[in-house]
Short mmCIF file of C-alpha atoms and ligand atoms in Angstrom, two decimals:
data_model
loop_
_atom_site.label_atom_id
_atom_site.label_comp_id
_atom_site.label_asym_id
_atom_site.label_seq_id
_atom_site.Cartn_x
_atom_site.Cartn_y
_atom_site.Cartn_z
CA MET H 55 86.24 131.45 67.22
CA ILE H 56 88.87 131.28 69.93
CA GLY H 57 89.68 128.02 71.69
CA THR H 58 93.22 128.61 72.84
CA GLY H 59 92.82 126.62 76.07
CA ALA H 60 94.95 126.98 79.16
CA ARG H 61 98.62 126.50 79.96
CA ALA H 62 100.43 125.18 82.97
CA ALA H 63 101.16 127.90 85.51
CA ILE H 64 104.91 128.01 85.93
CA PRO H 65 106.04 129.64 89.16
CA PRO H 66 109.14 131.85 88.93
CA LEU H 67 111.52 129.28 90.44
CA SER H 68 115.27 129.05 89.94
CA GLY H 69 116.39 125.91 88.11
CA MET H 70 113.19 125.42 86.07
CA GLU H 71 115.40 124.89 82.99
CA LEU H 72 117.28 121.91 84.46
CA PRO H 73 116.78 118.53 82.76
CA GLY H 74 114.43 116.50 84.94
CA VAL H 75 112.07 119.40 85.71
CA PHE H 76 108.74 118.88 83.89
CA VAL H 77 105.24 120.26 83.59
CA LEU H 78 102.35 118.06 82.38
CA ARG H 79 99.91 119.70 80.04
CA THR H 80 100.16 117.96 76.69
CA VAL H 81 100.65 114.41 75.46
CA PRO H 82 104.24 115.27 74.34
CA ASP H 83 104.87 116.46 77.95
CA GLY H 84 103.74 113.01 79.14
CA ASP H 85 105.94 111.27 76.56
CA ALA H 86 108.96 113.32 77.69
CA ILE H 87 108.32 112.39 81.33
CA ARG H 88 108.09 108.68 80.50
CA GLN H 89 111.24 108.83 78.35
CA PHE H 90 113.21 110.53 81.15
CA ILE H 91 112.08 107.90 83.69
CA GLU H 92 113.13 105.08 81.37
CA ASP H 93 116.45 106.62 80.26
CA ARG H 94 117.60 107.55 83.76
CA ALA H 95 115.96 104.68 85.69
CA VAL H 96 114.50 107.28 88.06
CA LYS H 97 114.10 106.04 91.64
CA ASN H 98 112.66 109.11 93.38
CA ALA H 99 110.63 112.11 92.28
CA THR H 100 108.97 115.20 93.70
CA VAL H 101 105.58 116.52 92.66
CA LEU H 102 105.12 120.22 93.25
CA GLY H 103 101.42 120.79 93.92
CA GLY H 104 98.74 118.61 95.49
CA GLY H 105 95.90 119.32 93.07
CA TYR H 106 94.25 116.53 91.10
CA ILE H 107 96.84 116.45 88.32
CA GLY H 108 99.73 116.39 90.83
CA LEU H 109 98.13 113.55 92.79
CA GLU H 110 97.30 111.55 89.65
CA MET H 111 100.97 111.96 88.68
CA ALA H 112 102.05 110.79 92.15
CA GLU H 113 100.01 107.61 91.68
CA ALA H 114 101.39 107.03 88.17
CA LEU H 115 104.97 107.40 89.43
CA VAL H 116 104.40 105.04 92.39
CA GLU H 117 102.96 102.48 89.96
CA ARG H 118 106.36 102.62 88.21
CA GLY H 119 108.17 101.85 91.45
CA ILE H 120 109.30 105.43 92.10
CA THR H 121 109.42 106.92 95.61
CA VAL H 122 107.32 110.10 95.55
CA THR H 123 107.14 113.24 97.68
CA VAL H 124 104.32 115.75 97.14
CA LEU H 125 105.05 119.32 98.25
CA GLU H 126 102.04 121.62 98.74
CA LEU H 127 101.98 125.27 99.76
CA LEU H 128 98.49 125.10 101.32
CA PRO H 129 97.55 123.23 104.52
CA THR H 130 95.97 120.29 102.58
CA VAL H 131 96.12 118.48 99.27
CA LEU H 132 92.98 118.80 97.09
CA SER H 133 92.31 122.15 98.70
CA THR H 134 89.02 122.71 96.84
CA TYR H 135 87.52 120.04 99.17
CA ASP H 136 86.29 120.87 102.65
CA PRO H 137 88.53 120.28 105.67
CA GLY H 138 88.01 116.71 106.83
CA MET H 139 87.37 115.47 103.27
CA SER H 140 90.80 116.16 101.75
CA GLU H 141 92.37 114.40 104.75
CA ILE H 142 90.77 111.14 103.57
CA VAL H 143 92.84 111.48 100.40
CA ALA H 144 95.95 112.48 102.39
CA ARG H 145 95.62 109.25 104.44
CA GLU H 146 95.32 107.18 101.26
CA LEU H 147 98.51 108.79 99.91
CA ALA H 148 100.35 108.03 103.16
CA ASP H 149 99.06 104.41 103.10
CA LYS H 150 100.49 104.00 99.60
CA GLY H 151 103.90 105.32 100.69
CA VAL H 152 103.68 108.86 99.27
CA THR H 153 105.25 111.51 101.50
CA VAL H 154 103.09 114.64 101.59
CA ARG H 155 104.53 117.85 102.99
CA THR H 156 101.97 120.63 103.26
CA GLU H 157 102.57 124.32 104.05
CA THR H 158 105.84 123.97 102.21
CA ARG H 159 107.08 126.73 99.94
CA ILE H 160 109.34 125.67 97.09
CA GLU H 161 112.13 128.15 96.45
CA GLY H 162 113.81 126.48 93.48
CA PHE H 163 115.73 123.55 92.08
CA GLU H 164 119.46 122.80 92.05
CA GLY H 165 121.53 120.52 89.84
CA GLY H 166 122.93 117.27 91.19
CA ALA H 167 125.54 114.90 89.81
CA GLY H 168 125.47 114.95 85.99
CA ASP H 169 123.46 117.44 84.00
CA SER H 170 120.05 117.13 85.62
CA VAL H 171 118.15 118.30 88.66
CA GLY H 172 119.31 116.88 92.00
CA TYR H 173 117.63 118.91 94.74
CA VAL H 174 114.45 120.78 95.56
CA VAL H 175 114.98 123.75 97.84
CA ALA H 176 111.86 124.05 99.98
CA SER H 177 111.21 125.99 103.18
CA GLY H 178 114.97 126.39 103.69
CA GLN H 179 115.80 122.70 103.17
CA ARG H 180 117.62 120.93 100.29
CA LEU H 181 115.67 117.75 99.47
CA PRO H 182 117.27 115.28 97.05
CA SER H 183 115.14 114.48 94.00
CA GLU H 184 116.04 112.99 90.61
CA MET H 185 112.96 114.40 88.90
CA ILE H 186 110.38 117.15 89.50
CA ILE H 187 106.84 117.45 88.15
CA VAL H 188 105.65 121.05 88.51
CA SER H 189 101.88 120.91 88.85
CA ALA H 190 101.01 124.35 90.15
CA GLY H 191 97.70 124.96 88.41
CA VAL H 192 96.74 126.42 85.03
CA ARG H 193 96.13 129.87 83.55
CA PRO H 194 93.88 130.72 80.58
CA ASN H 195 95.65 131.39 77.27
CA THR H 196 94.32 134.85 76.52
CA ALA H 197 97.18 136.52 74.61
CA LEU H 198 95.37 136.22 71.26
CA ALA H 199 92.10 137.53 72.71
CA GLU H 200 93.86 140.41 74.44
CA SER H 201 95.73 141.35 71.26
CA GLY H 202 92.31 141.73 69.62
CA GLY H 203 91.09 143.95 72.46
CA LEU H 204 88.57 141.43 73.88
CA GLU H 205 87.39 141.88 77.47
CA LEU H 206 88.60 139.51 80.14
CA GLY H 207 86.58 138.70 83.26
CA ASP H 208 87.78 138.99 86.86
CA SER H 209 89.09 135.42 86.63
CA GLY H 210 91.47 136.48 83.85
CA ALA H 211 89.68 134.27 81.28
CA ILE H 212 87.78 135.65 78.27
CA ARG H 213 84.37 137.10 79.17
CA VAL H 214 81.58 135.46 77.17
CA ASP H 215 77.79 135.49 77.30
CA ALA H 216 75.66 132.32 77.41
CA ARG H 217 75.94 132.07 73.61
CA GLN H 218 79.76 132.05 73.95
CA ILE H 219 79.96 135.49 72.32
CA THR H 220 82.83 137.68 73.52
CA SER H 221 82.83 141.47 73.94
CA ALA H 222 83.25 141.62 70.14
CA PRO H 223 79.95 140.40 68.62
CA SER H 224 81.60 138.50 65.75
CA VAL H 225 84.10 136.65 67.96
CA LEU H 226 83.17 133.58 70.02
CA ALA H 227 85.28 131.78 72.60
CA ALA H 228 84.95 128.38 74.25
CA GLY H 229 86.80 126.01 76.55
CA ASP H 230 89.62 126.64 79.02
CA CYS H 231 90.32 130.14 77.67
CA SER H 232 86.81 131.39 78.55
CA GLU H 233 84.62 131.94 81.58
CA ALA H 234 81.23 130.30 82.24
CA THR H 235 78.30 131.12 84.49
CA HIS H 236 78.23 129.19 87.76
CA MET H 237 74.88 127.41 88.22
CA VAL H 238 74.82 128.03 91.97
CA THR H 239 76.02 131.64 92.23
CA GLY H 240 74.77 132.83 88.84
CA ARG H 241 78.09 134.67 88.48
CA PRO H 242 80.96 134.26 86.02
CA THR H 243 83.54 131.68 87.05
CA TRP H 244 86.56 129.91 85.58
CA ILE H 245 86.69 126.16 86.18
CA PRO H 246 88.70 124.71 83.29
CA LEU H 247 87.54 121.17 82.54
CA GLY H 248 87.21 118.99 79.47
CA THR H 249 83.49 118.49 80.15
CA THR H 250 82.83 122.23 79.91
CA ALA H 251 85.16 122.75 76.93
CA ASN H 252 83.29 120.12 74.90
CA LYS H 253 79.85 121.58 75.63
CA GLN H 254 80.89 125.18 75.09
CA GLY H 255 82.70 124.25 71.87
CA ARG H 256 79.59 122.69 70.37
CA ILE H 257 77.45 125.67 71.31
CA ALA H 258 79.99 128.18 70.00
CA GLY H 259 80.30 126.21 66.76
CA GLU H 260 76.53 126.13 66.27
CA ASN H 261 76.19 129.84 67.04
CA ALA H 262 79.09 130.75 64.74
CA VAL H 263 77.02 129.44 61.81
CA GLY H 264 73.81 131.23 62.71
CA GLY H 265 72.51 129.28 65.71
CA SER H 266 71.31 130.79 68.96
CA ARG H 267 71.99 128.14 71.58
CA LYS H 268 72.77 129.00 75.20
CA PHE H 269 75.19 127.22 77.53
CA ALA H 270 73.49 126.19 80.80
CA GLY H 271 76.58 126.98 82.89
CA VAL H 272 78.76 124.89 85.15
CA ALA H 273 78.51 123.39 88.62
CA GLY H 274 82.22 122.52 88.60
CA THR H 275 81.49 118.79 88.78
CA ASN H 276 84.74 116.83 88.73
CA VAL H 277 86.18 113.52 89.79
CA THR H 278 89.59 112.01 90.23
CA LYS H 279 91.04 108.64 91.20
CA ILE H 280 93.82 108.59 93.76
CA PHE H 281 95.07 105.01 94.23
CA GLY H 282 92.10 103.11 95.73
CA LEU H 283 89.89 106.17 96.17
CA GLU H 284 87.44 108.05 94.00
CA ALA H 285 87.12 111.71 95.00
CA ALA H 286 84.29 113.71 93.46
CA GLN H 287 82.76 117.12 93.99
CA THR H 288 80.07 119.34 92.53
CA GLY H 289 78.81 122.83 93.26
CA LEU H 290 80.41 124.94 95.98
CA SER H 291 82.58 123.89 98.91
CA THR H 292 81.67 125.35 102.31
CA ALA H 293 84.37 128.02 101.96
CA ALA H 294 83.33 128.92 98.40
CA ALA H 295 79.64 129.11 99.40
CA GLU H 296 80.41 131.41 102.32
CA LYS H 297 82.60 133.55 100.08
CA ALA H 298 79.67 133.82 97.64
CA GLY H 299 77.51 135.18 100.46
CA PHE H 300 75.43 132.13 101.43
CA VAL H 301 74.69 131.26 105.04
CA VAL H 302 75.72 127.64 104.96
CA ASP H 303 75.13 124.39 106.82
CA SER H 304 76.33 120.92 105.94
CA ALA H 305 75.78 117.24 106.70
CA ARG H 306 78.45 114.59 106.50
CA ILE H 307 77.95 110.83 106.76
CA ARG H 308 80.08 107.72 106.37
CA ALA H 309 78.43 104.64 104.91
CA ARG H 310 79.29 101.66 102.75
CA SER H 311 79.24 101.62 98.98
CA ARG H 312 77.42 98.25 98.85
CA SER H 313 75.02 96.31 101.02
CA HIS H 314 76.71 94.96 104.18
CA ALA H 315 75.60 91.47 103.18
CA TYR H 316 77.38 91.64 99.84
CA PRO H 317 81.13 90.98 99.36
CA GLY H 318 83.43 93.81 98.33
CA GLY H 319 82.71 97.50 98.48
CA GLY H 320 84.15 99.84 101.04
CA PRO H 321 83.58 102.98 103.06
CA ILE H 322 82.23 106.08 101.37
CA THR H 323 81.96 109.58 102.86
CA VAL H 324 79.33 112.00 101.59
CA LYS H 325 79.19 115.67 102.53
CA ILE H 326 76.30 117.86 101.43
CA ILE H 327 76.50 121.64 101.64
CA PHE H 328 73.21 123.56 101.70
CA GLU H 329 71.72 126.96 102.40
CA LYS H 330 70.79 127.05 106.07
CA GLU H 331 67.52 128.94 105.70
CA THR H 332 66.03 127.35 102.58
CA GLY H 333 67.75 123.97 102.35
CA ARG H 334 68.82 124.72 98.78
CA LEU H 335 71.58 122.37 97.65
CA LEU H 336 74.82 124.28 97.13
CA GLY H 337 77.37 121.50 96.73
CA ALA H 338 78.51 118.01 97.59
CA GLN H 339 81.71 116.06 97.98
CA ILE H 340 81.94 112.27 97.90
CA ILE H 341 85.09 110.23 98.60
CA GLY H 342 85.19 106.46 98.73
CA ALA H 343 86.61 103.22 97.50
CA GLU H 344 83.96 102.94 94.79
CA GLY H 345 80.78 104.61 93.65
CA ALA H 346 81.76 108.22 94.41
CA ALA H 347 82.17 109.25 90.81
CA LYS H 348 78.76 108.44 89.51
CA ARG H 349 76.91 109.29 92.75
CA ILE H 350 78.15 112.87 92.43
CA ASP H 351 76.29 113.11 89.15
CA THR H 352 72.99 112.59 90.99
CA VAL H 353 73.76 115.61 93.15
CA ALA H 354 74.94 117.59 90.10
CA THR H 355 71.55 116.88 88.52
CA ALA H 356 69.78 118.04 91.68
CA ILE H 357 71.85 121.24 91.72
CA TYR H 358 70.92 121.90 88.08
CA GLY H 359 67.26 121.43 89.08
CA ARG H 360 67.72 123.90 91.99
CA MET H 361 66.52 121.22 94.40
CA THR H 362 66.60 121.40 98.18
CA VAL H 363 68.01 118.73 100.47
CA SER H 364 64.39 117.72 101.16
CA ASP H 365 63.90 117.03 97.44
CA LEU H 366 67.15 115.06 97.25
CA ALA H 367 66.21 112.97 100.28
CA VAL H 368 63.10 111.54 98.58
CA ILE H 369 64.50 110.67 95.15
CA ASP H 370 63.65 107.11 94.12
CA MET H 371 67.21 105.77 93.83
CA SER H 372 67.93 102.20 92.81
CA TYR H 373 69.04 99.45 95.17
CA ALA H 374 70.48 95.98 94.81
CA PRO H 375 73.21 94.62 97.13
CA PRO H 376 76.13 94.79 94.61
CA PHE H 377 75.52 98.51 94.02
CA SER H 378 74.45 100.19 97.27
CA PRO H 379 72.86 99.73 100.66
CA VAL H 380 69.05 99.97 100.56
CA TRP H 381 69.45 103.58 101.68
CA ASP H 382 71.97 104.97 99.22
CA PRO H 383 74.70 107.04 100.98
CA VAL H 384 73.49 110.15 99.11
CA LEU H 385 69.98 109.64 100.54
CA VAL H 386 71.43 109.14 104.03
CA ALA H 387 73.42 112.38 103.78
CA ALA H 388 70.41 114.27 102.43
CA GLY H 389 68.30 112.84 105.27
CA GLN H 390 70.82 114.15 107.82
CA ALA H 391 70.70 117.55 106.14
CA VAL H 392 66.87 117.56 106.38
CA LYS H 393 67.12 116.82 110.12
CA LYS H 394 69.43 119.80 110.52
CA LEU H 395 66.93 121.98 108.67
CA GLY H 396 64.42 120.99 111.30
CA ARG H 397 61.50 120.42 108.96
C1 FAD B 97 96.94 116.10 82.89
C2 FAD B 97 95.55 116.62 82.67
C3 FAD B 97 94.47 115.84 83.02
C4 FAD B 97 93.16 116.30 82.84
N1 FAD B 97 92.12 115.51 83.22
C5 FAD B 97 90.85 115.94 83.03
C6 FAD B 97 89.76 115.12 83.38
O1 FAD B 97 89.93 113.99 83.85
N2 FAD B 97 88.51 115.61 83.23
C7 FAD B 97 88.27 116.85 82.70
O2 FAD B 97 87.10 117.24 82.55
N3 FAD B 97 89.30 117.65 82.32
C8 FAD B 97 90.58 117.23 82.49
N4 FAD B 97 91.63 118.03 82.11
C9 FAD B 97 91.35 119.36 81.55
C10 FAD B 97 91.07 119.25 80.06
O3 FAD B 97 92.16 118.63 79.43
C11 FAD B 97 90.86 120.66 79.49
O4 FAD B 97 89.81 121.27 80.20
C12 FAD B 97 90.51 120.63 78.01
O5 FAD B 97 91.55 120.05 77.26
C13 FAD B 97 90.26 122.03 77.50
O6 FAD B 97 90.02 122.01 76.13
P1 FAD B 97 90.30 123.29 75.23
O7 FAD B 97 89.99 122.88 73.83
O8 FAD B 97 89.63 124.48 75.80
O9 FAD B 97 91.86 123.58 75.41
P2 FAD B 97 93.13 122.68 75.01
O10 FAD B 97 92.80 121.23 75.03
O11 FAD B 97 94.24 123.19 75.87
O12 FAD B 97 93.39 123.07 73.50
C14 FAD B 97 93.78 124.38 73.14
C15 FAD B 97 94.70 124.29 71.91
O13 FAD B 97 94.92 125.59 71.39
C16 FAD B 97 96.30 125.70 71.02
N5 FAD B 97 96.66 127.13 71.01
C17 FAD B 97 96.83 127.96 72.07
N6 FAD B 97 97.15 129.21 71.65
C18 FAD B 97 97.15 129.19 70.28
C19 FAD B 97 97.39 130.16 69.28
N7 FAD B 97 97.68 131.44 69.56
N8 FAD B 97 97.30 129.77 67.99
C20 FAD B 97 96.98 128.47 67.69
N9 FAD B 97 96.75 127.50 68.60
C21 FAD B 97 96.83 127.86 69.87
C22 FAD B 97 97.00 124.92 72.09
O14 FAD B 97 98.30 124.54 71.65
C23 FAD B 97 96.08 123.72 72.27
O15 FAD B 97 96.37 122.68 71.39
C24 FAD B 97 92.95 117.59 82.28
C25 FAD B 97 94.04 118.39 81.92
C26 FAD B 97 95.32 117.92 82.11
C27 FAD B 97 96.49 118.79 81.73
#
């Protein structure tokens, strides 16, 4: 049974070996980062990469009183979200004092005074920085599998069937090193998450001792907290759905997380992505001050059940003022989607 996980993708940048340049994959990586901050009394840091780990690091550094710049190659942070949704997170970062520079290509790092890193060289500029967190994505650890001649999928992760069996019938693989079937497209995908690794690991373990259980696949449901925001997504984004060949429509609404009459709560934005012809739910993204994380699970359930937006719009969801408006934001978004369907 192979469960070799994933590793941090390390871009070929000059100066990666300088003290003060870190990746974050393991708990010892985290310990080393904290030690460096304490030993050097770090005042400013740069995070390379605006994915969820990079942004969670940005928040953690700000909480320690450090001035943070996030550099991102793509036009937005959290680029797996639809345009218009990731900007909500970008505004929150700006509000909390984080400088975000998008469409910025990092060329390398240079030493400063003393032995450690002092500058990031990005898009032709030298930006001072006492510390760098390289958060440029992950790659599956497949060296062991490849040395045994196992097949990899197009994603570069180990190809497995629903029973987690690899191309060699007596070898199973699970977790970040392996692919999974996407519930929406029905095709192999690689979305490395702890949720998936745990489920696949159990199934592989059971099957390794004679069982015959099948993994249901993934919808890519994930959530992150960026300062005062929860950002959650499930299924396909608009771009991913179009790439998979769907003709797509979407509905986006802004509501409140609690009843207007009840103190607290805040704005919440829900976007639902569906197949234009049939209304089949393809994905959803929810970003808000509270209640995004667990609302996404309702949509993930509906995706698993192959529901349409019309089905989602009539689900008997709970209501009491501390938890939601009488029309839950997910119901409101589904209702808008139904109107667009025109039936
Ligand atoms: C900072 C961070 C935050 C995250 N937050 C979340 C989150 O909030 N939610 C979520 O769902 N997921 C999250 N993840 C992802 C989650 O941690 C992974 O999906 C999960 O750990 C994968 O489990 P795994 O067992 O497949 O791999 P791993 O946990 O990576 O374990 C694989 C192990 O195999 C070892 N190994 C590799 N090669 C060999 C070899 N040849 N011989 C022996 N041992 C080997 C590795 O050293 C490692 O210990 C996060 C990841 C990171 C880095």
